[in-house]
Coordinates of C-alpha atoms and ligand atoms in Angstrom, one line a residue:
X1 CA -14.3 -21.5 -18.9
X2 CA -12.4 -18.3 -19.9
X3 CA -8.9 -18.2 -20.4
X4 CA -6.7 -17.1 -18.0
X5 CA -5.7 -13.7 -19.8
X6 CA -9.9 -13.2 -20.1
X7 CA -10.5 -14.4 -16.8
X8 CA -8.1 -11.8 -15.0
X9 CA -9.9 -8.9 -17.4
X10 CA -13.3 -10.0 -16.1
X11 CA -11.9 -10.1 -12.6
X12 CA -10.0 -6.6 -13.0
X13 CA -13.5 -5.1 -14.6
X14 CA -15.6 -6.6 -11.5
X15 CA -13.6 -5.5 -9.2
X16 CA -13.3 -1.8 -10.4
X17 CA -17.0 -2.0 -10.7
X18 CA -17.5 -2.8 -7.1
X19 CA -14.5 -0.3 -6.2
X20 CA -16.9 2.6 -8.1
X21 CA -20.1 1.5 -6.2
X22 CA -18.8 1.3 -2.7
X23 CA -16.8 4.4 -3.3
X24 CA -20.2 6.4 -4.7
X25 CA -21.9 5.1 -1.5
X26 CA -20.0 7.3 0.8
X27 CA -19.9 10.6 -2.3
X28 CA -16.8 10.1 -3.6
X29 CA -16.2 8.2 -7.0
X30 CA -14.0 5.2 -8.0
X31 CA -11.8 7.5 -9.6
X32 CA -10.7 8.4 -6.2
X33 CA -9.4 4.9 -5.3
X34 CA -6.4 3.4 -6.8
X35 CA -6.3 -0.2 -7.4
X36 CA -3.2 -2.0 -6.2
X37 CA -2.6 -5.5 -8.0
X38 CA -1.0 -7.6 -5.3
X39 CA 1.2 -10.0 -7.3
X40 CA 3.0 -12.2 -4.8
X41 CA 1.1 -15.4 -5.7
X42 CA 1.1 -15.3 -9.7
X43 CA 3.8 -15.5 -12.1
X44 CA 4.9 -13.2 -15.3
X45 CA 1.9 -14.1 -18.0
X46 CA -0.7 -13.5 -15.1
X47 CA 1.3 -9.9 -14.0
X48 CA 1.1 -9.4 -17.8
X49 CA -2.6 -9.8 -18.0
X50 CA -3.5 -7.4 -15.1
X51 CA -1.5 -4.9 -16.6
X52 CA -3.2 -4.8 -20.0
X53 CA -6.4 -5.1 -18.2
X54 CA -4.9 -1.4 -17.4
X55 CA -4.0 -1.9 -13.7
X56 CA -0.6 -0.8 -13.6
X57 CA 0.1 0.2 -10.2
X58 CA 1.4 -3.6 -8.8
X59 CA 2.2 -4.6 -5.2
X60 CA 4.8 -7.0 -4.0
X61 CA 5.2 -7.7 0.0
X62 CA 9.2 -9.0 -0.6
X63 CA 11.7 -6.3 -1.8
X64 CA 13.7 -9.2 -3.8
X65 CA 10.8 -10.0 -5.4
X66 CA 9.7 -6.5 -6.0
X67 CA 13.3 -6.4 -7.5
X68 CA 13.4 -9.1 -9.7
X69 CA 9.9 -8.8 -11.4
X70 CA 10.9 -5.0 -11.6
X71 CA 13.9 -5.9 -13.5
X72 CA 12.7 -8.5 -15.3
X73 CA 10.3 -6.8 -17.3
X74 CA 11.1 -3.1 -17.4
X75 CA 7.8 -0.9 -18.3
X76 CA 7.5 2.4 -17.6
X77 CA 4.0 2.6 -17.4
X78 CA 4.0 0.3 -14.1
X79 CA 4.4 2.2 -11.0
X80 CA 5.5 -0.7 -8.0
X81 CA 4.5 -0.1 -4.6
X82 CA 6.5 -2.3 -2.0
X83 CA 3.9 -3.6 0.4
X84 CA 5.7 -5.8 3.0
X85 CA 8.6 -5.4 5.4
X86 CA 11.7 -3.1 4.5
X87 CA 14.9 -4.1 6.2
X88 CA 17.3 -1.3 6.0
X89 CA 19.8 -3.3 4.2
X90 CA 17.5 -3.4 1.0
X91 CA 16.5 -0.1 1.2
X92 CA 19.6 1.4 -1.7
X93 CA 18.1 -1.5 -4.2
X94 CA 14.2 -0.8 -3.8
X95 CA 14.3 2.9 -4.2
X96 CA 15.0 3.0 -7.9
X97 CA 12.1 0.3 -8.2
X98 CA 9.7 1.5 -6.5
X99 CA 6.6 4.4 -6.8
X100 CA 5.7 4.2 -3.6
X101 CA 6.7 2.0 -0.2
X102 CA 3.6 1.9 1.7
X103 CA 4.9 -0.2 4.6
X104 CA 7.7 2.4 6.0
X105 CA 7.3 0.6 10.1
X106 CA 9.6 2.4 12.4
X107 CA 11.2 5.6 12.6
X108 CA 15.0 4.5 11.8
X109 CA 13.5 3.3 8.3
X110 CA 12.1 6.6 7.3
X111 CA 15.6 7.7 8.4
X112 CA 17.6 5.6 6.3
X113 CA 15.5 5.8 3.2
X114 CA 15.7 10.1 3.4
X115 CA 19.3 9.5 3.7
X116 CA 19.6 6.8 1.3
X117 CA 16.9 8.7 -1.2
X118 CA 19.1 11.6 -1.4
X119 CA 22.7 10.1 -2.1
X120 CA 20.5 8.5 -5.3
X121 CA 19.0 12.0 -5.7
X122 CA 15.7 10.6 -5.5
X123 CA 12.1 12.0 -4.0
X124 CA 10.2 9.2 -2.7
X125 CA 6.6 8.4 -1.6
X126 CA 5.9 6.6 1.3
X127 CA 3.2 5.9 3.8
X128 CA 3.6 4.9 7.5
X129 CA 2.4 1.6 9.1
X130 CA 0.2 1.6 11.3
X131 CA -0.5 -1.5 13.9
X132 CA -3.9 0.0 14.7
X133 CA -5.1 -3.8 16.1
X134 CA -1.7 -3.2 18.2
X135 CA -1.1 -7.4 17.6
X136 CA 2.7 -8.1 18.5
X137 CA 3.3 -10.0 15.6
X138 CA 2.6 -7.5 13.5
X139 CA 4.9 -4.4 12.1
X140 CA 4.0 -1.2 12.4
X141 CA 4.0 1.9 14.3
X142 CA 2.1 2.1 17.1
X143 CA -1.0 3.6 17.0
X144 CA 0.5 6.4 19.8
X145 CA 4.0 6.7 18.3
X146 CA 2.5 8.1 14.8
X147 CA 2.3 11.6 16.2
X148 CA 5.4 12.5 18.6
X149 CA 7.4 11.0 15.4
X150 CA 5.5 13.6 12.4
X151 CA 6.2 16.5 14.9
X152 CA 10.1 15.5 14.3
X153 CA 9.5 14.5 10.6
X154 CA 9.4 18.5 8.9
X155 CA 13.3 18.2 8.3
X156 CA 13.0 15.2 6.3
X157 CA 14.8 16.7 2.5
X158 CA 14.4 13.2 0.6
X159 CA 11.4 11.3 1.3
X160 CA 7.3 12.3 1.6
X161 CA 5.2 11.6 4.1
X162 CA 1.7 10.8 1.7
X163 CA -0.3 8.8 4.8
X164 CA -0.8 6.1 6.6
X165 CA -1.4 1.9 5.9
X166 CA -2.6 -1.1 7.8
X167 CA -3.7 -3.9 7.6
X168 CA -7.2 -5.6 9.2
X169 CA -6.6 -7.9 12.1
X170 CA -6.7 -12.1 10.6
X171 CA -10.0 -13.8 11.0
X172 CA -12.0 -11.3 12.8
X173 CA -14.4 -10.6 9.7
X174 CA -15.4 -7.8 8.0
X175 CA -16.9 -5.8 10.6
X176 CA -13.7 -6.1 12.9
X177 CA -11.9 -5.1 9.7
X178 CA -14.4 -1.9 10.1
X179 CA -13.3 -1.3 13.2
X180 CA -9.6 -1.8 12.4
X181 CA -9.9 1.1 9.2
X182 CA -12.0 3.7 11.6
X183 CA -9.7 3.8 13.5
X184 CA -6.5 4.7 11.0
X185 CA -9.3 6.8 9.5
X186 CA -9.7 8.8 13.0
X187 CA -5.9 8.6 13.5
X188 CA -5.3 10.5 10.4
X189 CA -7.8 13.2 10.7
X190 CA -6.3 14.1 14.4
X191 CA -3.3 14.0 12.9
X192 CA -3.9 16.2 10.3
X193 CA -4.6 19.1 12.4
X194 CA -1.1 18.9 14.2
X195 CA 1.3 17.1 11.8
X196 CA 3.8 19.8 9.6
X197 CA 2.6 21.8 7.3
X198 CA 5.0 19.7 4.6
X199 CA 3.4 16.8 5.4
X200 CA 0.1 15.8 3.9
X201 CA -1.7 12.5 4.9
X202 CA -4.0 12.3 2.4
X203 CA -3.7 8.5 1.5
X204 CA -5.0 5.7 3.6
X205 CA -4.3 2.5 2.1
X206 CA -6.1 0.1 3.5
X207 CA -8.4 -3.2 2.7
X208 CA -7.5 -6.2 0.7
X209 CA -9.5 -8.5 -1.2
X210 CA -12.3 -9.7 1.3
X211 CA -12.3 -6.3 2.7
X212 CA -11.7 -3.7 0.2
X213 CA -15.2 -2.2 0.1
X214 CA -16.0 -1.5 3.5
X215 CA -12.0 0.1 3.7
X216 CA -13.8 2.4 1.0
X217 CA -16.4 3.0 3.0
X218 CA -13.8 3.8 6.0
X219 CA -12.2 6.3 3.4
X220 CA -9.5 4.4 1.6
X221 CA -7.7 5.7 -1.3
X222 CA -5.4 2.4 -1.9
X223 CA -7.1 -0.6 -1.9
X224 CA -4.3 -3.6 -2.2
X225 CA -5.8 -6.8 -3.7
X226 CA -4.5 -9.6 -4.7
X227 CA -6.4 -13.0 -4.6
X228 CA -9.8 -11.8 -5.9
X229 CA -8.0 -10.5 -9.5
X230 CA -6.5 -13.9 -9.9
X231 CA -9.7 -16.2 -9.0
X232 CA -10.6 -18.5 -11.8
X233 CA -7.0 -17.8 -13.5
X234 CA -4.7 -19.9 -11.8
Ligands
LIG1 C1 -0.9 -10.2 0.3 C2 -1.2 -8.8 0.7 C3 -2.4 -8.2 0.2 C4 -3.4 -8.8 -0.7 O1 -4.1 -9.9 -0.1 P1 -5.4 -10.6 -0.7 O2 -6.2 -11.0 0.4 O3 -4.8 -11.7 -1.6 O4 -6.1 -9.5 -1.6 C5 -2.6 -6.9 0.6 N1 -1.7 -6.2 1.5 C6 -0.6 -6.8 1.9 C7 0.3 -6.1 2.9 C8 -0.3 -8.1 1.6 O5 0.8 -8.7 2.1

């Protein structure tokens, strides 16, 4: 038995290890993906861990936990990416904490972070949802509502547009998963041709931790995983 701080390094070294081999199997290199660190399920001596492992881009799916962990342990090399649902009420508190929000779901939230960005005077990455299974539980924007809204997106002063997220239908396995990133793969390079020129949708972030190598294979560029760091350490 390792302990836990060990365990979390071995994971973090695996992990990259099968990031670079999946990632070389379609001629790119591992360099080319970053590694998100889903913390939601651990607590601060585990967050510390995967950091000094050196994976310092974390993700958090609740803004107030986003906040608090953000807060709680300032450090400038950690770059937060806000993974989950974004009500527009918390948007004024999670810009200053957050690199990236990669789960930006309907037009009026794009809206009110550009607003909200530039009263902080602050330039902020984000990616768009995408429901690509088109479940109605899930967020997102649909599939066919991606492109009338980047045709309207050019004037936006405070946020940028970096690409587009989702997230694998539940339960259907990894080749459904497959399906699931071909298809915000294919979404993006159509898009591409037509969206504004200030716009550039290089990032897909897609694939979590029983998925994260054949979302490679699809053409990630984020991989979010959380469970698979932690195995063994909890
Ligand atoms: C929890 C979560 C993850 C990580 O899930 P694991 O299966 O534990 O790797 C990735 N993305 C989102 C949006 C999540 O909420």
């Amino acid at each position: 038995m390792l302990d836990p701080t060990a365990q979390i390094a071995q994971n973090v070294a695996g992990i990259r290890d099968r990031i670079d081999r999946a990632a070389r199997r379609c001629g790119r290199g591992g360099e080319d993906v970053t590694l998100v660190a889903v913390t939601k399920y651990v607590t601060p001596p585990e967050i510390r861990a995967v950091v000094e492992a050196g994976c310092t881009d974390l993700g958090e799916s609740r803004p107030q936990q986003l906040w608090q962990r953000a807060e709680a342990e300032p450090n400038a090399a950690v770059r937060w990416h806000l993974i989950g649902h974004l009500q527009r009420n918390k948007v004024r508190r999670t810009l200053p904490a957050v690199a990236m929000i990669q789960s930006v779901d309907t037009p009026r939230l794009v809206e009110a972070v550009d607003r909200i960005a530039e009263e902080l005077s602050l330039s902020v990455p984000i990616l768009l949802e995408v429901n690509v299974s088109q479940e109605p539980a899930k967020h997102g924007f649909s599939p066919d509502a991606v492109e009338p809204f980047l045709a309207r997106a050019a004037g936006l002063r405070s946020v940028q547009i970096r690409g587009l997220m989702c997230m694998a239908r539940l339960g259907g396995g990894s080749e459904s998963a497959r399906e699931d990133f071909a298809r915000l793969r294919k979404l993006r390079d159509r898009l591409d041709d037509v969206c504004p020129e200030s716009i550039s949708l290089d990032e897909l972030s897609m694939g979590m931790s029983g998925d994260y190598e054949v979302a490679i294979e699809e053409g990630a560029t984020i991989v979010r995983v959380g469970s698979a760091l932690f195995e063994g350490a909890l």
